Amino acid sequence: MEVCIDSVISAINAEKGGAARVELCSNLMEGGTTPSIGMLKIIKRTTKIPVFVMIRPRGGDFLYTEEELSVMSEDILDLKSAGADGFVFGVLNPDGTVDFDSCKNLLELTKPLPCTFHRAIDMTNNIFDSLETVISLGFTRVLTSGGDSSALEGLPVITQMINQAAGRICVMPGGGITDRNLERIITSSGAKEFHASARSSLQSNMIFQKSGVTMGASLSPPEFSNKICDSNKVKLFNERYHDC
């Protein structure tokens, strides 16, 4: 089980629950962006499981300018030096194909660490052709919801992708996976790994909680509760996985 996290407490809880690896992001409200070096350093000090770091300079699409690609390159070098165990990224062309050259250049910077091509593959114009490109680039795994809004809805495509990959790459289902649908996804697809957030709400310790003021934009999250990885949920996921 890979757990998607955006805080130190979530990393600790993921390890406590039995996760095999965490994907460290910032800004999960937009699907995850590059986290801070400080966050990675503290997580590496407080946990022992591998930490794969998201490299995504902003939310939105996966078509990046030269300047954004330079930011991604600098982030890889800095986070690699700070102790990252692997990286997660993906770059697309305007026509919805995988940007082979940009991905190759970024992969060169990550060596010898393993890399995951993230759900950018779900936004490509042909997910099966894109899978071949990702394999040829040398990514270790690909995170996918099967080109649909959730892994359950994309289950038939995920199954096809796993069959097509034939062990050349790990196809890892992710997106809307819960303890209730995990068994169906694993059993039907034959996936060996899966990706989930396993989160619960944690209420703020603030005694004075001012209402009517938010720090976010149009989709404002609650100011006095946070979503964190729940170690009990991780344990439940693992139990369901091993029952499959």
mmCIF file of C-alpha atoms in Angstrom:
data_model
loop_
_atom_site.group_PDB
_atom_site.id
_atom_site.type_symbol
_atom_site.label_atom_id
_atom_site.label_comp_id
_atom_site.label_asym_id
_atom_site.label_seq_id
_atom_site.Cartn_x
_atom_site.Cartn_y
_atom_site.Cartn_z
ATOM 1 C CA MET A 1 0.000 0.000 0.000
ATOM 2 C CA GLU A 2 1.240 3.448 -0.970
ATOM 3 C CA VAL A 3 -0.340 6.265 1.023
ATOM 4 C CA CYS A 4 -0.673 9.787 -0.350
ATOM 5 C CA ILE A 5 0.275 12.306 2.364
ATOM 6 C CA ASP A 6 0.843 16.027 2.858
ATOM 7 C CA SER A 7 1.968 16.281 6.491
ATOM 8 C CA VAL A 8 4.387 14.821 9.022
ATOM 9 C CA ILE A 9 1.608 13.339 11.163
ATOM 10 C CA SER A 10 0.181 11.604 8.099
ATOM 11 C CA ALA A 11 3.582 10.054 7.349
ATOM 12 C CA ILE A 12 3.865 8.806 10.925
ATOM 13 C CA ASN A 13 0.338 7.384 10.828
ATOM 14 C CA ALA A 14 0.914 5.739 7.445
ATOM 15 C CA GLU A 15 3.965 3.928 8.793
ATOM 16 C CA LYS A 16 2.153 3.019 12.012
ATOM 17 C CA GLY A 17 -0.699 1.518 9.991
ATOM 18 C CA GLY A 18 1.626 -0.630 7.885
ATOM 19 C CA ALA A 19 2.000 1.299 4.623
ATOM 20 C CA ALA A 20 4.889 0.169 2.453
ATOM 21 C CA ARG A 21 5.613 3.626 1.062
ATOM 22 C CA VAL A 22 4.295 7.196 1.079
ATOM 23 C CA GLU A 23 3.849 9.679 -1.732
ATOM 24 C CA LEU A 24 4.660 13.096 -0.299
ATOM 25 C CA CYS A 25 2.785 16.025 -1.788
ATOM 26 C CA SER A 26 1.636 19.501 -0.955
ATOM 27 C CA ASN A 27 -1.763 20.929 -1.873
ATOM 28 C CA LEU A 28 -3.779 17.729 -2.139
ATOM 29 C CA MET A 29 -6.869 19.853 -2.866
ATOM 30 C CA GLU A 30 -5.426 20.231 -6.392
ATOM 31 C CA GLY A 31 -4.260 16.660 -6.721
ATOM 32 C CA GLY A 32 -0.829 17.260 -5.200
ATOM 33 C CA THR A 33 2.061 19.594 -5.940
ATOM 34 C CA THR A 34 5.746 19.648 -4.969
ATOM 35 C CA PRO A 35 6.251 19.677 -1.177
ATOM 36 C CA SER A 36 8.874 21.649 0.725
ATOM 37 C CA ILE A 37 12.369 20.383 1.451
ATOM 38 C CA GLY A 38 11.724 20.990 5.139
ATOM 39 C CA MET A 39 8.722 18.672 5.061
ATOM 40 C CA LEU A 40 10.764 15.893 3.459
ATOM 41 C CA LYS A 41 13.635 16.288 5.919
ATOM 42 C CA ILE A 42 11.427 16.050 9.002
ATOM 43 C CA ILE A 43 9.520 13.058 7.607
ATOM 44 C CA LYS A 44 12.799 11.284 6.869
ATOM 45 C CA ARG A 45 13.870 11.914 10.472
ATOM 46 C CA THR A 46 10.635 10.625 11.979
ATOM 47 C CA THR A 47 9.826 7.623 9.749
ATOM 48 C CA LYS A 48 11.693 4.759 8.114
ATOM 49 C CA ILE A 49 9.486 3.823 5.151
ATOM 50 C CA PRO A 50 10.395 5.057 1.633
ATOM 51 C CA VAL A 51 9.233 8.552 0.691
ATOM 52 C CA PHE A 52 8.452 9.197 -2.968
ATOM 53 C CA VAL A 53 8.148 12.927 -3.691
ATOM 54 C CA MET A 54 5.683 14.560 -6.075
ATOM 55 C CA ILE A 55 7.280 16.860 -8.654
ATOM 56 C CA ARG A 56 4.519 19.130 -9.935
ATOM 57 C CA PRO A 57 5.062 22.907 -9.957
ATOM 58 C CA ARG A 58 1.354 23.804 -9.983
ATOM 59 C CA GLY A 59 -2.151 22.414 -10.195
ATOM 60 C CA GLY A 60 -4.041 22.179 -13.465
ATOM 61 C CA ASP A 61 -2.877 20.430 -16.612
ATOM 62 C CA PHE A 62 0.402 18.627 -17.244
ATOM 63 C CA LEU A 63 1.625 20.786 -20.135
ATOM 64 C CA TYR A 64 4.566 22.740 -18.746
ATOM 65 C CA THR A 65 6.538 25.718 -20.002
ATOM 66 C CA GLU A 66 10.326 25.662 -20.212
ATOM 67 C CA GLU A 67 10.459 27.726 -17.034
ATOM 68 C CA GLU A 68 8.208 25.245 -15.201
ATOM 69 C CA LEU A 69 10.336 22.346 -16.396
ATOM 70 C CA SER A 70 13.370 24.174 -15.022
ATOM 71 C CA VAL A 71 11.602 24.474 -11.664
ATOM 72 C CA MET A 72 10.894 20.727 -11.737
ATOM 73 C CA SER A 73 14.556 20.013 -12.503
ATOM 74 C CA GLU A 74 15.778 22.173 -9.623
ATOM 75 C CA ASP A 75 13.250 20.601 -7.240
ATOM 76 C CA ILE A 76 14.403 17.100 -8.167
ATOM 77 C CA LEU A 77 18.031 17.952 -7.493
ATOM 78 C CA ASP A 78 17.270 19.645 -4.162
ATOM 79 C CA LEU A 79 14.851 16.985 -2.913
ATOM 80 C CA LYS A 80 17.178 14.205 -4.037
ATOM 81 C CA SER A 81 19.927 15.763 -1.924
ATOM 82 C CA ALA A 82 17.481 16.040 0.994
ATOM 83 C CA GLY A 83 16.867 12.281 1.027
ATOM 84 C CA ALA A 84 13.989 11.488 -1.343
ATOM 85 C CA ASP A 85 13.692 7.752 -2.033
ATOM 86 C CA GLY A 86 11.954 8.202 -5.380
ATOM 87 C CA PHE A 87 9.931 10.666 -7.445
ATOM 88 C CA VAL A 88 6.474 10.997 -8.966
ATOM 89 C CA PHE A 89 5.831 13.139 -12.055
ATOM 90 C CA GLY A 90 4.459 13.238 -15.575
ATOM 91 C CA VAL A 91 4.603 15.638 -18.521
ATOM 92 C CA LEU A 92 2.262 15.770 -21.533
ATOM 93 C CA ASN A 93 2.308 17.330 -24.988
ATOM 94 C CA PRO A 94 -0.483 19.647 -26.211
ATOM 95 C CA ASP A 95 -1.974 16.774 -28.251
ATOM 96 C CA GLY A 96 -2.449 14.577 -25.180
ATOM 97 C CA THR A 97 0.561 12.323 -25.698
ATOM 98 C CA VAL A 98 3.373 11.749 -23.217
ATOM 99 C CA ASP A 99 6.189 14.301 -23.593
ATOM 100 C CA PHE A 100 8.991 11.790 -24.111
ATOM 101 C CA ASP A 101 11.897 14.239 -24.208
ATOM 102 C CA SER A 102 10.882 16.224 -21.106
ATOM 103 C CA CYS A 103 10.242 13.067 -19.103
ATOM 104 C CA LYS A 104 13.564 11.604 -20.235
ATOM 105 C CA ASN A 105 15.439 14.719 -19.141
ATOM 106 C CA LEU A 106 13.803 14.649 -15.712
ATOM 107 C CA LEU A 107 14.463 10.914 -15.334
ATOM 108 C CA GLU A 108 18.161 11.506 -15.977
ATOM 109 C CA LEU A 109 18.238 13.823 -12.943
ATOM 110 C CA THR A 110 16.546 11.267 -10.684
ATOM 111 C CA LYS A 111 18.981 8.404 -11.332
ATOM 112 C CA PRO A 112 19.445 5.934 -9.710
ATOM 113 C CA LEU A 113 16.164 6.456 -7.837
ATOM 114 C CA PRO A 114 12.902 4.822 -9.019
ATOM 115 C CA CYS A 115 10.133 6.977 -10.479
ATOM 116 C CA THR A 116 6.365 6.759 -10.862
ATOM 117 C CA PHE A 117 4.488 8.291 -13.797
ATOM 118 C CA HIS A 118 1.425 9.719 -12.084
ATOM 119 C CA ARG A 119 -2.192 10.147 -13.156
ATOM 120 C CA ALA A 120 -1.234 12.413 -16.010
ATOM 121 C CA ILE A 121 -1.605 9.171 -17.948
ATOM 122 C CA ASP A 122 -5.348 9.348 -17.261
ATOM 123 C CA MET A 123 -5.451 12.617 -19.225
ATOM 124 C CA THR A 124 -3.754 11.251 -22.361
ATOM 125 C CA ASN A 125 -5.504 10.693 -25.690
ATOM 126 C CA ASN A 126 -4.725 6.955 -25.749
ATOM 127 C CA ILE A 127 -3.904 5.369 -22.406
ATOM 128 C CA PHE A 128 -2.568 2.132 -23.914
ATOM 129 C CA ASP A 129 -0.162 3.898 -26.285
ATOM 130 C CA SER A 130 0.877 6.157 -23.413
ATOM 131 C CA LEU A 131 1.586 3.124 -21.250
ATOM 132 C CA GLU A 132 4.061 1.844 -23.856
ATOM 133 C CA THR A 133 5.787 5.226 -23.905
ATOM 134 C CA VAL A 134 6.039 5.285 -20.112
ATOM 135 C CA ILE A 135 7.485 1.761 -20.136
ATOM 136 C CA SER A 136 10.042 2.673 -22.794
ATOM 137 C CA LEU A 137 11.156 5.675 -20.727
ATOM 138 C CA GLY A 138 12.031 3.423 -17.807
ATOM 139 C CA PHE A 139 9.526 4.441 -15.138
ATOM 140 C CA THR A 140 9.218 1.862 -12.341
ATOM 141 C CA ARG A 141 5.447 2.195 -11.965
ATOM 142 C CA VAL A 142 2.454 4.099 -13.254
ATOM 143 C CA LEU A 143 -0.364 5.419 -11.074
ATOM 144 C CA THR A 144 -3.740 5.309 -12.804
ATOM 145 C CA SER A 145 -7.495 5.351 -12.380
ATOM 146 C CA GLY A 146 -7.847 3.743 -15.799
ATOM 147 C CA GLY A 147 -8.600 7.065 -17.472
ATOM 148 C CA ASP A 148 -11.757 7.524 -15.423
ATOM 149 C CA SER A 149 -12.763 9.576 -12.392
ATOM 150 C CA SER A 150 -12.016 6.706 -10.005
ATOM 151 C CA ALA A 151 -10.177 3.392 -10.029
ATOM 152 C CA LEU A 152 -13.435 1.522 -9.588
ATOM 153 C CA GLU A 153 -14.976 3.153 -12.662
ATOM 154 C CA GLY A 154 -11.756 2.615 -14.609
ATOM 155 C CA LEU A 155 -11.322 -0.976 -13.428
ATOM 156 C CA PRO A 156 -11.751 -2.636 -16.864
ATOM 157 C CA VAL A 157 -9.068 -0.384 -18.341
ATOM 158 C CA ILE A 158 -6.744 -0.897 -15.362
ATOM 159 C CA THR A 159 -7.078 -4.645 -15.878
ATOM 160 C CA GLN A 160 -6.200 -4.250 -19.559
ATOM 161 C CA MET A 161 -3.208 -2.093 -18.652
ATOM 162 C CA ILE A 162 -1.888 -4.711 -16.211
ATOM 163 C CA ASN A 163 -2.267 -7.412 -18.841
ATOM 164 C CA GLN A 164 -0.576 -5.229 -21.450
ATOM 165 C CA ALA A 165 2.306 -4.357 -19.115
ATOM 166 C CA ALA A 166 2.986 -8.070 -18.487
ATOM 167 C CA GLY A 167 5.368 -7.323 -15.652
ATOM 168 C CA ARG A 168 7.393 -4.683 -17.524
ATOM 169 C CA ILE A 169 6.100 -1.972 -15.161
ATOM 170 C CA CYS A 170 3.977 -1.928 -12.020
ATOM 171 C CA VAL A 171 0.487 -0.626 -12.824
ATOM 172 C CA MET A 172 -0.776 0.827 -9.541
ATOM 173 C CA PRO A 173 -4.516 1.624 -9.213
ATOM 174 C CA GLY A 174 -5.346 4.863 -7.438
ATOM 175 C CA GLY A 175 -8.201 7.324 -7.204
ATOM 176 C CA GLY A 176 -11.202 6.900 -4.935
ATOM 177 C CA ILE A 177 -10.025 3.604 -3.451
ATOM 178 C CA THR A 178 -11.705 2.780 -0.129
ATOM 179 C CA ASP A 179 -11.718 -0.214 2.183
ATOM 180 C CA ARG A 180 -15.130 -1.079 0.694
ATOM 181 C CA ASN A 181 -14.045 -1.288 -2.954
ATOM 182 C CA LEU A 182 -10.406 -2.367 -2.544
ATOM 183 C CA GLU A 183 -11.058 -6.112 -2.659
ATOM 184 C CA ARG A 184 -13.022 -5.835 -5.899
ATOM 185 C CA ILE A 185 -10.305 -3.698 -7.525
ATOM 186 C CA ILE A 186 -7.427 -5.964 -6.474
ATOM 187 C CA THR A 187 -9.208 -9.235 -7.210
ATOM 188 C CA SER A 188 -10.532 -8.144 -10.607
ATOM 189 C CA SER A 189 -7.389 -6.426 -11.859
ATOM 190 C CA GLY A 190 -4.664 -8.577 -10.321
ATOM 191 C CA ALA A 191 -2.811 -5.451 -9.156
ATOM 192 C CA LYS A 192 0.107 -6.023 -6.777
ATOM 193 C CA GLU A 193 0.172 -2.482 -5.376
ATOM 194 C CA PHE A 194 -2.434 0.213 -4.762
ATOM 195 C CA HIS A 195 -2.540 3.885 -3.822
ATOM 196 C CA ALA A 196 -4.936 5.529 -1.347
ATOM 197 C CA SER A 197 -5.096 8.428 1.102
ATOM 198 C CA ALA A 198 -6.854 6.648 4.020
ATOM 199 C CA ARG A 199 -7.707 10.009 5.583
ATOM 200 C CA SER A 200 -9.935 11.184 8.400
ATOM 201 C CA SER A 201 -10.708 14.676 9.699
ATOM 202 C CA LEU A 202 -8.671 15.997 12.613
ATOM 203 C CA GLN A 203 -10.208 18.913 14.464
ATOM 204 C CA SER A 204 -8.084 21.955 15.247
ATOM 205 C CA ASN A 205 -6.830 22.607 18.778
ATOM 206 C CA MET A 206 -7.643 26.299 18.397
ATOM 207 C CA ILE A 207 -9.870 27.490 21.258
ATOM 208 C CA PHE A 208 -10.783 30.742 19.508
ATOM 209 C CA GLN A 209 -12.176 29.865 16.097
ATOM 210 C CA LYS A 210 -13.142 32.920 14.074
ATOM 211 C CA SER A 211 -15.945 32.339 11.591
ATOM 212 C CA GLY A 212 -16.607 34.075 8.290
ATOM 213 C CA VAL A 213 -12.939 34.384 7.267
ATOM 214 C CA THR A 214 -11.157 31.860 5.057
ATOM 215 C CA MET A 215 -7.600 31.696 3.759
ATOM 216 C CA GLY A 216 -8.374 29.771 0.563
ATOM 217 C CA ALA A 217 -9.872 30.709 -2.795
ATOM 218 C CA SER A 218 -13.297 29.734 -4.191
ATOM 219 C CA LEU A 219 -13.087 26.136 -2.923
ATOM 220 C CA SER A 220 -12.181 26.950 0.643
ATOM 221 C CA PRO A 221 -11.342 24.031 2.910
ATOM 222 C CA PRO A 222 -12.462 24.136 6.555
ATOM 223 C CA GLU A 223 -10.179 26.389 8.588
ATOM 224 C CA PHE A 224 -10.407 24.366 11.789
ATOM 225 C CA SER A 225 -10.032 20.766 10.674
ATOM 226 C CA ASN A 226 -7.437 18.956 8.608
ATOM 227 C CA LYS A 227 -7.495 15.769 6.588
ATOM 228 C CA ILE A 228 -4.743 13.432 7.789
ATOM 229 C CA CYS A 229 -3.809 9.815 7.195
ATOM 230 C CA ASP A 230 -5.611 7.582 9.689
ATOM 231 C CA SER A 231 -3.396 4.696 10.886
ATOM 232 C CA ASN A 232 -6.465 2.575 11.656
ATOM 233 C CA LYS A 233 -7.694 3.021 8.089
ATOM 234 C CA VAL A 234 -4.282 1.996 6.757
ATOM 235 C CA LYS A 235 -4.438 -1.164 8.900
ATOM 236 C CA LEU A 236 -7.925 -1.877 7.550
ATOM 237 C CA PHE A 237 -6.723 -1.410 3.961
ATOM 238 C CA ASN A 238 -3.859 -3.825 4.578
ATOM 239 C CA GLU A 239 -6.171 -6.407 6.113
ATOM 240 C CA ARG A 240 -8.500 -6.184 3.114
ATOM 241 C CA TYR A 241 -5.548 -6.383 0.720
ATOM 242 C CA HIS A 242 -4.126 -9.513 2.333
ATOM 243 C CA ASP A 243 -7.591 -11.103 2.316
ATOM 244 C CA CYS A 244 -7.762 -10.746 -1.477
#
